[in-house]
Short mmCIF file of C-alpha atoms and ligand atoms in Angstrom, two decimals:
data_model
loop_
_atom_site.label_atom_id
_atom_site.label_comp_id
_atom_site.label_asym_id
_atom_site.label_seq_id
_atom_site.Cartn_x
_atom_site.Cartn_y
_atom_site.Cartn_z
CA UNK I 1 168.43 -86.80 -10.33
CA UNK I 2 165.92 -89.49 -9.91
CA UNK I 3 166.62 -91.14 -6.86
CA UNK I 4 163.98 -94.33 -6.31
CA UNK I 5 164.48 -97.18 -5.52
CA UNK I 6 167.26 -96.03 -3.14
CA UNK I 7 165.44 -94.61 -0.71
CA UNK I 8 162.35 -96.30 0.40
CA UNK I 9 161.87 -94.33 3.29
CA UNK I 10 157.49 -94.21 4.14
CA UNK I 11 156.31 -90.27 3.67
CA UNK I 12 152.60 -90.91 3.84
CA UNK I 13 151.43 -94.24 5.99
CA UNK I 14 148.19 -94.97 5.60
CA UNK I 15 146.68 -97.46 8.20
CA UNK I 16 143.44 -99.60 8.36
CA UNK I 17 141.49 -96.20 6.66
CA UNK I 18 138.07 -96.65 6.73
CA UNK I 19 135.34 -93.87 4.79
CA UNK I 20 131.94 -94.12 5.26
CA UNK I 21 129.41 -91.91 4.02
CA UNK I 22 126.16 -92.60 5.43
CA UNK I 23 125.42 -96.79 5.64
CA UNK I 24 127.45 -96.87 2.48
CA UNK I 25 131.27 -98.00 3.11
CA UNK I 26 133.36 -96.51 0.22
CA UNK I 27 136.97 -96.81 2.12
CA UNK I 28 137.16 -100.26 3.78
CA UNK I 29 140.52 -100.56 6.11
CA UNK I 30 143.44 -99.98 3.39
CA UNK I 31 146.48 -99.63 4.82
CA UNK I 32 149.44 -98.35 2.66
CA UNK I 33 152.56 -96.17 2.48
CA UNK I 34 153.99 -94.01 -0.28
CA UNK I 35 157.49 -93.57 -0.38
CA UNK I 36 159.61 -90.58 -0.72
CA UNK I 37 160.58 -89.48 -3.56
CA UNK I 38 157.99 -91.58 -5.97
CA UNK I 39 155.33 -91.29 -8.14
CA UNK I 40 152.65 -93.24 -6.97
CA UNK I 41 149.68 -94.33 -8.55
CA UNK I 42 146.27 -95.04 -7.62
CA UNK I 43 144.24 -97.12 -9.70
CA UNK I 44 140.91 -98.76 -10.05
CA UNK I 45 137.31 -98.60 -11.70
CA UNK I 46 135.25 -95.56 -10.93
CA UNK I 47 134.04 -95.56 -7.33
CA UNK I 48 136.95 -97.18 -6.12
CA UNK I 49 137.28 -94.80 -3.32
CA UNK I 50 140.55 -93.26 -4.57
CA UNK I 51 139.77 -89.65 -4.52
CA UNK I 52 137.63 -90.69 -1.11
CA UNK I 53 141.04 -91.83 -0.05
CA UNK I 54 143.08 -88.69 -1.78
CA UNK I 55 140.69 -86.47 0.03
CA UNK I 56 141.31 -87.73 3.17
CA UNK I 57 145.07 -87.28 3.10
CA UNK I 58 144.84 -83.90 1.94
CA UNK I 59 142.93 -83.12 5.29
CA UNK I 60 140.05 -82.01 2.46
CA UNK I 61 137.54 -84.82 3.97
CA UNK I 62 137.13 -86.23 7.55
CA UNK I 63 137.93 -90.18 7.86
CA UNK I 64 135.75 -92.24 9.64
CA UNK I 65 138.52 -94.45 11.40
CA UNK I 66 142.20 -95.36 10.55
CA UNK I 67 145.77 -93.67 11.08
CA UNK I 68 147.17 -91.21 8.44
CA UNK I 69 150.96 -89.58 8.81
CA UNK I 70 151.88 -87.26 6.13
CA UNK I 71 155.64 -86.10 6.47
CA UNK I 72 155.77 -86.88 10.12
CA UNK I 73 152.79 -85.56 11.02
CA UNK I 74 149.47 -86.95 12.03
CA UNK I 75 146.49 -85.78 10.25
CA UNK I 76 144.56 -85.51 13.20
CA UNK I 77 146.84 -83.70 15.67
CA UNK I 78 149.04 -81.99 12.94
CA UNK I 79 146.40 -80.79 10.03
CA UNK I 80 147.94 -77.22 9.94
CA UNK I 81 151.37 -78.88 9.15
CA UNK I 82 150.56 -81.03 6.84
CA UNK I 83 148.58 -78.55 4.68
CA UNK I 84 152.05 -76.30 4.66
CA UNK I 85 153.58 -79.69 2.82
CA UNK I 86 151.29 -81.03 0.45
CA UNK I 87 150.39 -78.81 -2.94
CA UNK I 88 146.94 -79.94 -4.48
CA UNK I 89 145.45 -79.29 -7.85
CA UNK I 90 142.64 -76.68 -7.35
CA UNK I 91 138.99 -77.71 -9.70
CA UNK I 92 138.55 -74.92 -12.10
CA UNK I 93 136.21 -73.30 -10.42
CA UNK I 94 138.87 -71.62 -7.36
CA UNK I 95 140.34 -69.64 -10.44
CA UNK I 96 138.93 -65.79 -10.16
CA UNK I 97 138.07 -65.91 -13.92
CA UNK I 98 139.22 -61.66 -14.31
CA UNK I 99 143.14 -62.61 -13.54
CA UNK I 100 145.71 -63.51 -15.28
CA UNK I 101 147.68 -66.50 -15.15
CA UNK I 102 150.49 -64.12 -13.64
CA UNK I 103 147.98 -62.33 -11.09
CA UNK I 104 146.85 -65.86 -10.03
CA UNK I 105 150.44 -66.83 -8.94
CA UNK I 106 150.59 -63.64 -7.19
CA UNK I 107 147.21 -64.56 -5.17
CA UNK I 108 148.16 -67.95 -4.82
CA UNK I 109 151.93 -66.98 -2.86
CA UNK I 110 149.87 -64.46 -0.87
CA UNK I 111 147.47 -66.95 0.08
CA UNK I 112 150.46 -69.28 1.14
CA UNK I 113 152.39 -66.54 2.16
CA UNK I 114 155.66 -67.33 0.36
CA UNK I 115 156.66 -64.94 -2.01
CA UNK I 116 157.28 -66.46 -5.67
CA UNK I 117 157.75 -64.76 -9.09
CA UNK I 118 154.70 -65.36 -11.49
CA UNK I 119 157.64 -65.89 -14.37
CA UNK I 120 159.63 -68.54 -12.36
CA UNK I 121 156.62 -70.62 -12.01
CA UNK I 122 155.49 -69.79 -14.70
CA UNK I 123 158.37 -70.95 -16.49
CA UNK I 124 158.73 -74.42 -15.02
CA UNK I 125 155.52 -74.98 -16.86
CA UNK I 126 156.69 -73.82 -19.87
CA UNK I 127 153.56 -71.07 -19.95
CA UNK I 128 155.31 -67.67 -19.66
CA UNK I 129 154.15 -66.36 -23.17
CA UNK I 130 150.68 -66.81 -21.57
CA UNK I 131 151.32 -64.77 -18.89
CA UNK I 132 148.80 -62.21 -19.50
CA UNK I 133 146.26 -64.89 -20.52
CA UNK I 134 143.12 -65.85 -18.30
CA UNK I 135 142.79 -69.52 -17.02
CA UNK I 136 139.16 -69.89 -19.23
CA UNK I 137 141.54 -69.06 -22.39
CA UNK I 138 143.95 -71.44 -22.12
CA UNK I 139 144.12 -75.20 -23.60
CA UNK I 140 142.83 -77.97 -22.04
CA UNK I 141 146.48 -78.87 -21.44
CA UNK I 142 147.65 -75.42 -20.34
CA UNK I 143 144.84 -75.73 -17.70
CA UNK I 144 146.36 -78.76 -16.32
CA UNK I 145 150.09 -77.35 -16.97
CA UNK I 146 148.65 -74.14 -14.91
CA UNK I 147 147.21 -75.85 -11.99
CA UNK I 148 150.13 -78.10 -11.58
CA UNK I 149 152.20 -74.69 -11.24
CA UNK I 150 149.94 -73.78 -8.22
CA UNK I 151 150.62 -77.23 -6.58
CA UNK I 152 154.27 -75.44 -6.28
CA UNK I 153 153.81 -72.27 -5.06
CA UNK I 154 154.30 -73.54 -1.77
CA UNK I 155 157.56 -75.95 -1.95
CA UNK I 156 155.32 -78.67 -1.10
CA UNK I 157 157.11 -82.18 -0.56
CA UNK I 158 154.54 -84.30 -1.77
CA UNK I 159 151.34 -83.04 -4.63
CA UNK I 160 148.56 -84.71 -5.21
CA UNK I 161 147.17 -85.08 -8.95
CA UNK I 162 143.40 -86.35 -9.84
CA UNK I 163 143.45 -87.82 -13.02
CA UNK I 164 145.75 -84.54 -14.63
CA UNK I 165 145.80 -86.05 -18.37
CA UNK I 166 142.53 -86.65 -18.46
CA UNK I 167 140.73 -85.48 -21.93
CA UNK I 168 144.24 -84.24 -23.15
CA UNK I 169 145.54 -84.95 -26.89
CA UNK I 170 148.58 -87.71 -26.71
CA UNK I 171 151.17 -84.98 -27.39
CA UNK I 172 149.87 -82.94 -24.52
CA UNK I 173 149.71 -86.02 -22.41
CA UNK I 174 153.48 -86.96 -23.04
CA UNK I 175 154.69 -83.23 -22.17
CA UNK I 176 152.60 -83.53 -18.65
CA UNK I 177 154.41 -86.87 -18.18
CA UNK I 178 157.73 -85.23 -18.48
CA UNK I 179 156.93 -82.43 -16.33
CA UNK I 180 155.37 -84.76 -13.86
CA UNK I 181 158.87 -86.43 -13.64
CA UNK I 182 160.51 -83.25 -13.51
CA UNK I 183 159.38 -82.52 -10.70
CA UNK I 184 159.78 -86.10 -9.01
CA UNK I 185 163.22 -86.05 -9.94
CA UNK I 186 163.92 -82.27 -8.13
CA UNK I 187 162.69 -84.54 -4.74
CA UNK I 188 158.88 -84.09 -5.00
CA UNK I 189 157.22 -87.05 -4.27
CA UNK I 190 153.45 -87.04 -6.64
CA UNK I 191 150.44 -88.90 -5.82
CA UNK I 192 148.41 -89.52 -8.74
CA UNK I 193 145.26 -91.33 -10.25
CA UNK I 194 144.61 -91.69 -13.84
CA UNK I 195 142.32 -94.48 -15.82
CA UNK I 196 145.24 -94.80 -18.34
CA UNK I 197 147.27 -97.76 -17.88
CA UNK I 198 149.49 -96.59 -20.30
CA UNK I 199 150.59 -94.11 -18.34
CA UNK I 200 150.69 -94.93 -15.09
CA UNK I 201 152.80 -98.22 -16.92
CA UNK I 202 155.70 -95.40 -17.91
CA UNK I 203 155.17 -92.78 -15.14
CA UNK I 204 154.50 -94.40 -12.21
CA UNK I 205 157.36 -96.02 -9.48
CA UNK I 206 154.42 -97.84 -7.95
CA UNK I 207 151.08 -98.44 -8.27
CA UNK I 208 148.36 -99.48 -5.74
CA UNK I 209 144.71 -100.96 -7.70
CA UNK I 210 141.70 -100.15 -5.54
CA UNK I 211 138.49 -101.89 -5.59
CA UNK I 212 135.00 -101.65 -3.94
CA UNK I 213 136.97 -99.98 -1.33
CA UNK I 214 139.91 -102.32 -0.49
CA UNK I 215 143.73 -102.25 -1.73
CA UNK I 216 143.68 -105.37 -4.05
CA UNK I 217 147.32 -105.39 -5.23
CA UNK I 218 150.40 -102.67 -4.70
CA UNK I 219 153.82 -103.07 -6.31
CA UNK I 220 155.91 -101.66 -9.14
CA UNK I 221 154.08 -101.98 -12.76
CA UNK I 222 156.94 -104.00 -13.99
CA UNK I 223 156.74 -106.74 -10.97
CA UNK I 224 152.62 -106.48 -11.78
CA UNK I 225 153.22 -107.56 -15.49
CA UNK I 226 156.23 -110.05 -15.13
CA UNK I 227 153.90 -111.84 -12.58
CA UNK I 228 150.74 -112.09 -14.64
CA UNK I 229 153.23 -113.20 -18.05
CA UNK I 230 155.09 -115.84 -15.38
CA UNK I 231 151.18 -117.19 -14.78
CA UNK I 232 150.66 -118.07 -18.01
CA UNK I 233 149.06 -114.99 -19.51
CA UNK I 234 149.35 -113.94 -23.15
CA UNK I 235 147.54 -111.00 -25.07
CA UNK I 236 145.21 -112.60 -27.58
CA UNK I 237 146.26 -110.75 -30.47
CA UNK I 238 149.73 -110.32 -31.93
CA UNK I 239 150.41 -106.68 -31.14
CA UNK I 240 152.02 -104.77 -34.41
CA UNK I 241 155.02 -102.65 -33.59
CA UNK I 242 153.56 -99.18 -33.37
CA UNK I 243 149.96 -98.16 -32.46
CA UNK I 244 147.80 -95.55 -33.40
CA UNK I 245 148.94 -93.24 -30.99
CA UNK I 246 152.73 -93.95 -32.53
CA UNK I 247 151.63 -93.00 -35.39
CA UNK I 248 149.64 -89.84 -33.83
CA UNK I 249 152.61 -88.28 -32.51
CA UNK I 250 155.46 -89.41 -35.64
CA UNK I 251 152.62 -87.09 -37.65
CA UNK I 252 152.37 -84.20 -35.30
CA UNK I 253 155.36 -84.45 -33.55
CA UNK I 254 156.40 -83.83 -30.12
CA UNK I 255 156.92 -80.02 -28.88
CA UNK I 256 154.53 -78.30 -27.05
CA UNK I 257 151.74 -77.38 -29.44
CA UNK I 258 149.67 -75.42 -27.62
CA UNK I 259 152.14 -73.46 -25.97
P1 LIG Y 301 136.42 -92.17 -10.03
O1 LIG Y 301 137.42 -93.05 -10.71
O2 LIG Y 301 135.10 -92.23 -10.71
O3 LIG Y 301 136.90 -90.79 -9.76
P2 LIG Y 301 136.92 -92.89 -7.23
O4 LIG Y 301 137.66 -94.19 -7.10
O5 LIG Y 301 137.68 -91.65 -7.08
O6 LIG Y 301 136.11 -92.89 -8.61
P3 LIG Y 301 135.30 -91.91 -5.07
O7 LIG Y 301 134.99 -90.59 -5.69
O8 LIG Y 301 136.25 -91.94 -3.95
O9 LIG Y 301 135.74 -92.97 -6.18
O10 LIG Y 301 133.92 -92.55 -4.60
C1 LIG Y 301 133.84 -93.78 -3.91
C2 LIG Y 301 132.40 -94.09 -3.59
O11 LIG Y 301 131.93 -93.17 -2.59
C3 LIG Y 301 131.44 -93.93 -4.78
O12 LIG Y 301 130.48 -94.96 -4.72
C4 LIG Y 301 130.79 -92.58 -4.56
O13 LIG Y 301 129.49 -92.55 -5.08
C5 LIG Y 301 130.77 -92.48 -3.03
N1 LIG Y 301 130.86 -91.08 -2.58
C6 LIG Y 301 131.84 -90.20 -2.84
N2 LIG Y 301 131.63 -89.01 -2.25
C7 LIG Y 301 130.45 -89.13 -1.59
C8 LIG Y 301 129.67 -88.26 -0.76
N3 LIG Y 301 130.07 -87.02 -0.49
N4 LIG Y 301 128.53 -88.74 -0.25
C9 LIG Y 301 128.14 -90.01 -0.50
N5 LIG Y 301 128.81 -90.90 -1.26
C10 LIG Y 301 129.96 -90.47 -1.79
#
């Protein structure tokens, strides 16, 4: 059951978080909180500082100044306890190319030391018929599907997704979206960052925009659109009733094509 907007209780509080590498300032004081339960969005134009900012609340990066609390815990006293409670997607490259996706889960849980079946997480993926299959092998959104499984291994409260659709077909892209709220709705809260508006439009309870380093608007996408259409805004063009992407997946339909 999808519980938001009920419960607006803060699970990460972010607080005046500044990032600099070098001379160059690429996190500039943002201050924000991301409520349990959600799926929260970080958006901007490349170099925004969001996965400066994502980074840095997965205790992956240091910060130069500013508070962070993840769960209750402060990233600076508490790093070891937050790590237990986030899941983050892994880049390609931590997957030992010679295992299977079943051997991975098996490294993964003995890595967090839980002690999960491949086929159960397998299965919330909807990937066990590729259990025996190597990461390299899969489809581009199989990869995705995959690493989003490791995000899980460890019951984490809150996971943290860099751009996960990105380069993935629109059919592909609707199945992650649906998984992605899957797992929002069993009480995960998701942190994510995507370029597609679309999508963080349907799949996101809030979204914050970053630019040149500061937070320059945060609020639900519907409150974001009524507000620009109550200034006075109109599209340009007449938009027709379907678009291409519509018509994309009435051709091809909807299931999970590539397994
Ligand atoms: P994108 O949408 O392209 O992923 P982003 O919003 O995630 O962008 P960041 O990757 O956080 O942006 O980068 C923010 C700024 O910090 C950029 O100007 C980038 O060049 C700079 N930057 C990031 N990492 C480093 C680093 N290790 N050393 C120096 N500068 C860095």
């Amino acid at each position: 059951m999808h519980f938001y907007p009920m419960t607006k209780q803060p699970i990460i509080t972010v607080k005046d978080l500044v990032k600099n590498y070098g001379d160059f300032a690429a996190v500039k004081g943002i201050s924000f909180e991301v409520y349990e339960g959600e799926i929260f969005g970080l958006l901007g134009p490349n170099g925004a500082g969001k996965t400066t900012t994502l980074e840095i609340i997965e205790t992956l990066r240091q910060k130069t100044s500013g508070s962070i609390t993840v769960d209750g815990f402060d990233i600076e006293s508490d790093t070891d306890s937050i790590k237990k409670r986030i899941g983050v997607q892994l880049q390609a490259a931590g997957y030992y190319p010679n295992l299977n996706l079943s051997e991975l889960i098996v490294l993964f849980s003995g890595l967090y030391g839980v002690d999960k079946s491949p086929t159960e997480m397998l299965e919330k993926v909807a990937l066990t018929d590729k259990a025996k299959a190597k990461y390299k092998d899969l489809s581009g959104g199989q990869k995705q599907r995959f690493s989003i499984a490791t995000t899980l291994i460890n019951n984490p409260r809150i996971i943290f997704l860099d751009e996960p659709t990105t380069g993935l077909d629109p059919q592909a892209r609707r199945n992650l979206w649906d998984l992605i709220r899957e797992i929002r709705d069993q009480g995960t809260t998701v942190v994510i960052t995507t370029h597609y508006m679309d999508e963080a439009e349907v799949l996101c309870d809030r979204v914050a925009f970053v630019d040149g380093g500061y937070i320059i608007g945060i609020d639900t996408p519907d409150h974001f659109i009524d507000e620009l259409v109550s200034s006075g805004f109109e599209r340009k063009k007449q938009v027709k009733l379907a678009n291409l992407e519509d018509v994309f997946i009435n051709l091809t339909g909807k299931e999970w094509r590539e397994g």
